[in-house]
Amino acid sequence: MTIATEQAQSPGKSENKDSKKSQGTILGASVIAAGTAVGAGMFSLPVANSGVWFTVCLLLMVVVGYIMHSASMYIMEVTLHFPEGSNYDSLAKGTIGNFGRLINGLSVAFLCYVLTYAYISGGSSIITYSLSIFGDVQMSSGVASLIFAVVLLSIVMMGTRAVDRVNTVLIGGMIITFMISLSSLIGNSSTGNLFPDISLGERTPYAFYTISFLVASFGLQITVPTVTNYLGLDAKRASKALLIAIFLAGGFYFLWMFAVFGNISRDQFPALIAEGGNIGSIIGALSESGISSNISVILQIFGNMAVATSFLGVSLSLYDYISDLFKFDTSTIVGKVQTVAIAFVPTIILAILYPHGFIAAIGYAGVVLVIFSLLTPIIMVRICRERNPNIFQVAGGNARQAMVFGFGIIVFIITAFELTGNLPIFGQ
């Protein structure tokens, strides 16, 4: 796939430069999208991939990453057919009708709520772990969840540009701290850990469970309408942003999996899974693998920034979705308070009551992600093309659409087996 090919089919709204001054940057849009995915992938993937381990995980990452990127492009194409500011509710209402709008809306809302809860859970886990190890301070998970949520939600309420700037700084900080940590983790890695003597037949049964988590880890689709609007409905710039985002996420994942699997043996993961597989547990296991205390501190900083970027991205998408659904005027204080109350109060309460649900929440996110990121976008894009074939179209024709839709059906079936307890899960 090349952007040039996709753009050549029709410039559509990509030629609209009327609001150029108000458009965001490609880099800013990229880090909003990539940052949303990376927090989930960085810390759920080692646990989810412990059954298949390193080499099989990389192969699956390439396949799932390409399909999820294709899905993002289709959502971006649909967004171009609607007025600036439209989000998932408007897109569904204008294409698949009220019933489809209801199903799609419930899946989008559920995913945003679940991921918001997951990131609050993950953020509180890092805060409590860091304070107990380095500050000898005991803080309850509920208090840590509340602090994490309130601080970051204040940024979300400032708008997309504020999230862009903060996420850009955080992604830069992640890269710096990650590279510093990586130098030590790679130096401490064991080839025996990375390439254990495990047959393909022993790994294969766990591949299905891995796929559902990879879908969630590359699930930046929730941000696509937001970033497409942020870039002024410019197809060329939005395409570049989404391509950069998927490569950023994939690059982080590859290096992180190398570092974790090189330092923690496969036999250690059942114990981590039994603890809930939360972020603090993963960082704790890495800290005990022989790295220096300074690197352990840097890992704490990296973990906090990784979860913060994801929380900002997904909470901004939820914020925009709720304001679009209820037609709240978020330029006013009243509109902002109404949106925040509906969007975030339930998840904050849930995170305080059930603070250790990070891995479980990410798993459930994959269920609904299938609906609005893989299935309904294909239906919506076909309807939009019939109505107006002159607007930008993603390359690949029916074959690429069938690939995305078919993959969605497969993941949906896998998820059904998982929820009914009929899917092999490593460590359980």
mmCIF file of C-alpha atoms in Angstrom, residues 177-352:
data_model
loop_
_atom_site.group_PDB
_atom_site.id
_atom_site.type_symbol
_atom_site.label_atom_id
_atom_site.label_comp_id
_atom_site.label_asym_id
_atom_site.label_seq_id
_atom_site.Cartn_x
_atom_site.Cartn_y
_atom_site.Cartn_z
ATOM 1 C CA THR A 177 13.363 6.867 28.486
ATOM 2 C CA PHE A 178 12.607 3.796 26.392
ATOM 3 C CA MET A 179 15.906 3.998 24.526
ATOM 4 C CA ILE A 180 17.816 4.437 27.789
ATOM 5 C CA SER A 181 15.986 1.466 29.309
ATOM 6 C CA LEU A 182 16.361 -0.529 26.111
ATOM 7 C CA SER A 183 20.143 -0.240 26.114
ATOM 8 C CA SER A 184 20.254 -1.948 29.505
ATOM 9 C CA LEU A 185 17.450 -4.425 28.834
ATOM 10 C CA ILE A 186 18.923 -5.585 25.534
ATOM 11 C CA GLY A 187 22.359 -5.898 27.112
ATOM 12 C CA ASN A 188 20.790 -8.001 29.840
ATOM 13 C CA SER A 189 18.720 -10.094 27.407
ATOM 14 C CA SER A 190 19.188 -13.802 27.001
ATOM 15 C CA THR A 191 18.873 -15.544 23.633
ATOM 16 C CA GLY A 192 17.700 -18.563 25.602
ATOM 17 C CA ASN A 193 14.770 -16.505 26.825
ATOM 18 C CA LEU A 194 13.999 -15.045 23.401
ATOM 19 C CA PHE A 195 14.265 -18.308 21.470
ATOM 20 C CA PRO A 196 13.374 -21.141 23.861
ATOM 21 C CA ASP A 197 13.051 -24.698 22.656
ATOM 22 C CA ILE A 198 9.274 -24.659 22.249
ATOM 23 C CA SER A 199 7.640 -26.435 19.318
ATOM 24 C CA LEU A 200 5.272 -24.624 16.983
ATOM 25 C CA GLY A 201 2.572 -27.101 17.924
ATOM 26 C CA GLU A 202 2.861 -26.073 21.567
ATOM 27 C CA ARG A 203 2.544 -22.379 20.703
ATOM 28 C CA THR A 204 -0.211 -22.498 18.069
ATOM 29 C CA PRO A 205 -3.206 -23.074 20.397
ATOM 30 C CA TYR A 206 -2.449 -19.766 22.150
ATOM 31 C CA ALA A 207 -2.290 -17.770 18.887
ATOM 32 C CA PHE A 208 -6.054 -17.176 18.863
ATOM 33 C CA TYR A 209 -5.986 -15.522 22.284
ATOM 34 C CA THR A 210 -3.047 -13.398 21.138
ATOM 35 C CA ILE A 211 -4.919 -12.119 18.075
ATOM 36 C CA SER A 212 -7.721 -10.559 20.124
ATOM 37 C CA PHE A 213 -5.157 -8.595 22.156
ATOM 38 C CA LEU A 214 -3.249 -7.516 19.056
ATOM 39 C CA VAL A 215 -6.486 -6.109 17.664
ATOM 40 C CA ALA A 216 -6.877 -4.011 20.818
ATOM 41 C CA SER A 217 -3.196 -3.021 20.757
ATOM 42 C CA PHE A 218 -3.489 -1.641 17.225
ATOM 43 C CA GLY A 219 -6.900 -0.191 18.048
ATOM 44 C CA LEU A 220 -6.200 3.421 17.220
ATOM 45 C CA GLN A 221 -9.393 3.517 15.112
ATOM 46 C CA ILE A 222 -11.250 5.189 17.967
ATOM 47 C CA THR A 223 -9.214 8.351 17.317
ATOM 48 C CA VAL A 224 -9.588 8.435 13.513
ATOM 49 C CA PRO A 225 -12.574 10.832 13.257
ATOM 50 C CA THR A 226 -10.939 13.105 15.843
ATOM 51 C CA VAL A 227 -7.568 13.303 14.083
ATOM 52 C CA THR A 228 -9.170 13.545 10.614
ATOM 53 C CA ASN A 229 -11.189 16.541 11.773
ATOM 54 C CA TYR A 230 -8.119 17.919 13.523
ATOM 55 C CA LEU A 231 -6.310 17.897 10.163
ATOM 56 C CA GLY A 232 -9.141 19.770 8.468
ATOM 57 C CA LEU A 233 -10.595 16.793 6.555
ATOM 58 C CA ASP A 234 -7.412 16.682 4.499
ATOM 59 C CA ALA A 235 -7.102 13.140 3.105
ATOM 60 C CA LYS A 236 -3.431 13.478 2.196
ATOM 61 C CA ARG A 237 -2.350 14.683 5.632
ATOM 62 C CA ALA A 238 -4.633 12.279 7.500
ATOM 63 C CA SER A 239 -3.268 9.335 5.477
ATOM 64 C CA LYS A 240 0.281 10.280 6.395
ATOM 65 C CA ALA A 241 -0.646 10.696 10.044
ATOM 66 C CA LEU A 242 -2.288 7.259 10.237
ATOM 67 C CA LEU A 243 0.654 5.589 8.484
ATOM 68 C CA ILE A 244 3.157 7.228 10.839
ATOM 69 C CA ALA A 245 0.979 6.222 13.795
ATOM 70 C CA ILE A 246 0.867 2.525 12.878
ATOM 71 C CA PHE A 247 4.637 2.422 12.367
ATOM 72 C CA LEU A 248 5.251 4.242 15.648
ATOM 73 C CA ALA A 249 3.064 1.747 17.502
ATOM 74 C CA GLY A 250 4.595 -1.254 15.729
ATOM 75 C CA GLY A 251 8.137 -0.046 16.380
ATOM 76 C CA PHE A 252 7.474 0.401 20.079
ATOM 77 C CA TYR A 253 5.877 -3.036 20.285
ATOM 78 C CA PHE A 254 8.750 -4.839 18.579
ATOM 79 C CA LEU A 255 11.404 -3.299 20.819
ATOM 80 C CA TRP A 256 9.314 -3.769 23.949
ATOM 81 C CA MET A 257 8.622 -7.440 23.239
ATOM 82 C CA PHE A 258 12.330 -7.985 22.578
ATOM 83 C CA ALA A 259 13.224 -6.338 25.885
ATOM 84 C CA VAL A 260 10.599 -8.119 28.001
ATOM 85 C CA PHE A 261 10.939 -11.604 26.531
ATOM 86 C CA GLY A 262 14.712 -11.303 26.604
ATOM 87 C CA ASN A 263 14.691 -10.609 30.361
ATOM 88 C CA ILE A 264 11.720 -12.575 31.678
ATOM 89 C CA SER A 265 11.503 -16.293 30.946
ATOM 90 C CA ARG A 266 8.282 -17.880 29.703
ATOM 91 C CA ASP A 267 8.050 -19.912 32.922
ATOM 92 C CA GLN A 268 7.689 -16.707 34.970
ATOM 93 C CA PHE A 269 4.543 -15.527 33.237
ATOM 94 C CA PRO A 270 1.988 -17.835 34.884
ATOM 95 C CA ALA A 271 2.813 -16.158 38.216
ATOM 96 C CA LEU A 272 2.489 -12.675 36.659
ATOM 97 C CA ILE A 273 -0.832 -13.673 35.101
ATOM 98 C CA ALA A 274 -2.048 -14.937 38.477
ATOM 99 C CA GLU A 275 -1.320 -11.478 39.929
ATOM 100 C CA GLY A 276 -3.569 -9.919 37.296
ATOM 101 C CA GLY A 277 -0.824 -9.050 34.805
ATOM 102 C CA ASN A 278 -1.028 -5.368 35.661
ATOM 103 C CA ILE A 279 1.640 -2.865 34.654
ATOM 104 C CA GLY A 280 3.274 -2.723 38.064
ATOM 105 C CA SER A 281 3.790 -6.499 37.986
ATOM 106 C CA ILE A 282 5.550 -6.376 34.602
ATOM 107 C CA ILE A 283 7.833 -3.513 35.638
ATOM 108 C CA GLY A 284 8.511 -5.273 38.943
ATOM 109 C CA ALA A 285 9.551 -8.469 37.147
ATOM 110 C CA LEU A 286 11.884 -6.493 34.868
ATOM 111 C CA SER A 287 13.375 -4.720 37.884
ATOM 112 C CA GLU A 288 14.177 -8.099 39.435
ATOM 113 C CA SER A 289 15.815 -9.429 36.270
ATOM 114 C CA GLY A 290 19.215 -7.922 37.074
ATOM 115 C CA ILE A 291 18.970 -4.394 35.673
ATOM 116 C CA SER A 292 20.281 -1.453 37.713
ATOM 117 C CA SER A 293 18.095 0.548 40.087
ATOM 118 C CA ASN A 294 18.516 3.628 37.858
ATOM 119 C CA ILE A 295 17.067 1.766 34.873
ATOM 120 C CA SER A 296 14.232 0.567 37.079
ATOM 121 C CA VAL A 297 13.402 4.198 37.915
ATOM 122 C CA ILE A 298 13.470 5.109 34.230
ATOM 123 C CA LEU A 299 11.065 2.246 33.542
ATOM 124 C CA GLN A 300 8.656 3.733 36.093
ATOM 125 C CA ILE A 301 8.797 7.071 34.266
ATOM 126 C CA PHE A 302 8.363 5.387 30.897
ATOM 127 C CA GLY A 303 5.392 3.358 32.129
ATOM 128 C CA ASN A 304 3.618 6.431 33.459
ATOM 129 C CA MET A 305 4.097 8.325 30.199
ATOM 130 C CA ALA A 306 2.981 5.345 28.081
ATOM 131 C CA VAL A 307 -0.288 4.965 29.971
ATOM 132 C CA ALA A 308 -0.822 8.740 30.052
ATOM 133 C CA THR A 309 -0.590 9.032 26.248
ATOM 134 C CA SER A 310 -3.125 6.250 25.776
ATOM 135 C CA PHE A 311 -5.469 7.681 28.379
ATOM 136 C CA LEU A 312 -5.327 11.122 26.775
ATOM 137 C CA GLY A 313 -6.025 9.748 23.305
ATOM 138 C CA VAL A 314 -8.934 7.484 24.184
ATOM 139 C CA SER A 315 -10.476 9.907 26.698
ATOM 140 C CA LEU A 316 -10.334 12.692 24.095
ATOM 141 C CA SER A 317 -12.167 10.388 21.673
ATOM 142 C CA LEU A 318 -14.781 9.556 24.325
ATOM 143 C CA TYR A 319 -15.117 13.257 25.153
ATOM 144 C CA ASP A 320 -15.691 14.110 21.469
ATOM 145 C CA TYR A 321 -18.097 11.192 21.001
ATOM 146 C CA ILE A 322 -20.270 12.117 23.996
ATOM 147 C CA SER A 323 -20.382 15.780 23.001
ATOM 148 C CA ASP A 324 -21.364 14.742 19.439
ATOM 149 C CA LEU A 325 -23.992 12.268 20.688
ATOM 150 C CA PHE A 326 -25.701 14.684 23.085
ATOM 151 C CA LYS A 327 -24.877 17.836 21.100
ATOM 152 C CA PHE A 328 -23.212 19.496 24.088
ATOM 153 C CA ASP A 329 -21.532 22.832 23.456
ATOM 154 C CA THR A 330 -18.047 22.131 24.822
ATOM 155 C CA SER A 331 -16.980 25.716 24.215
ATOM 156 C CA THR A 332 -18.910 26.544 27.413
ATOM 157 C CA ILE A 333 -18.177 25.489 31.002
ATOM 158 C CA VAL A 334 -21.631 23.924 31.322
ATOM 159 C CA GLY A 335 -21.110 21.840 28.177
ATOM 160 C CA LYS A 336 -17.710 20.649 29.370
ATOM 161 C CA VAL A 337 -19.047 19.667 32.791
ATOM 162 C CA GLN A 338 -21.981 17.792 31.235
ATOM 163 C CA THR A 339 -19.666 15.906 28.883
ATOM 164 C CA VAL A 340 -17.159 15.009 31.603
ATOM 165 C CA ALA A 341 -19.913 13.865 33.959
ATOM 166 C CA ILE A 342 -21.314 11.382 31.443
ATOM 167 C CA ALA A 343 -18.004 10.325 29.941
ATOM 168 C CA PHE A 344 -15.732 9.875 32.942
ATOM 169 C CA VAL A 345 -17.498 9.750 36.296
ATOM 170 C CA PRO A 346 -18.650 6.112 35.784
ATOM 171 C CA THR A 347 -15.160 4.913 34.838
ATOM 172 C CA ILE A 348 -13.492 6.723 37.729
ATOM 173 C CA ILE A 349 -15.925 5.129 40.184
ATOM 174 C CA LEU A 350 -15.319 1.700 38.628
ATOM 175 C CA ALA A 351 -11.541 2.159 38.797
ATOM 176 C CA ILE A 352 -11.752 3.088 42.467
#
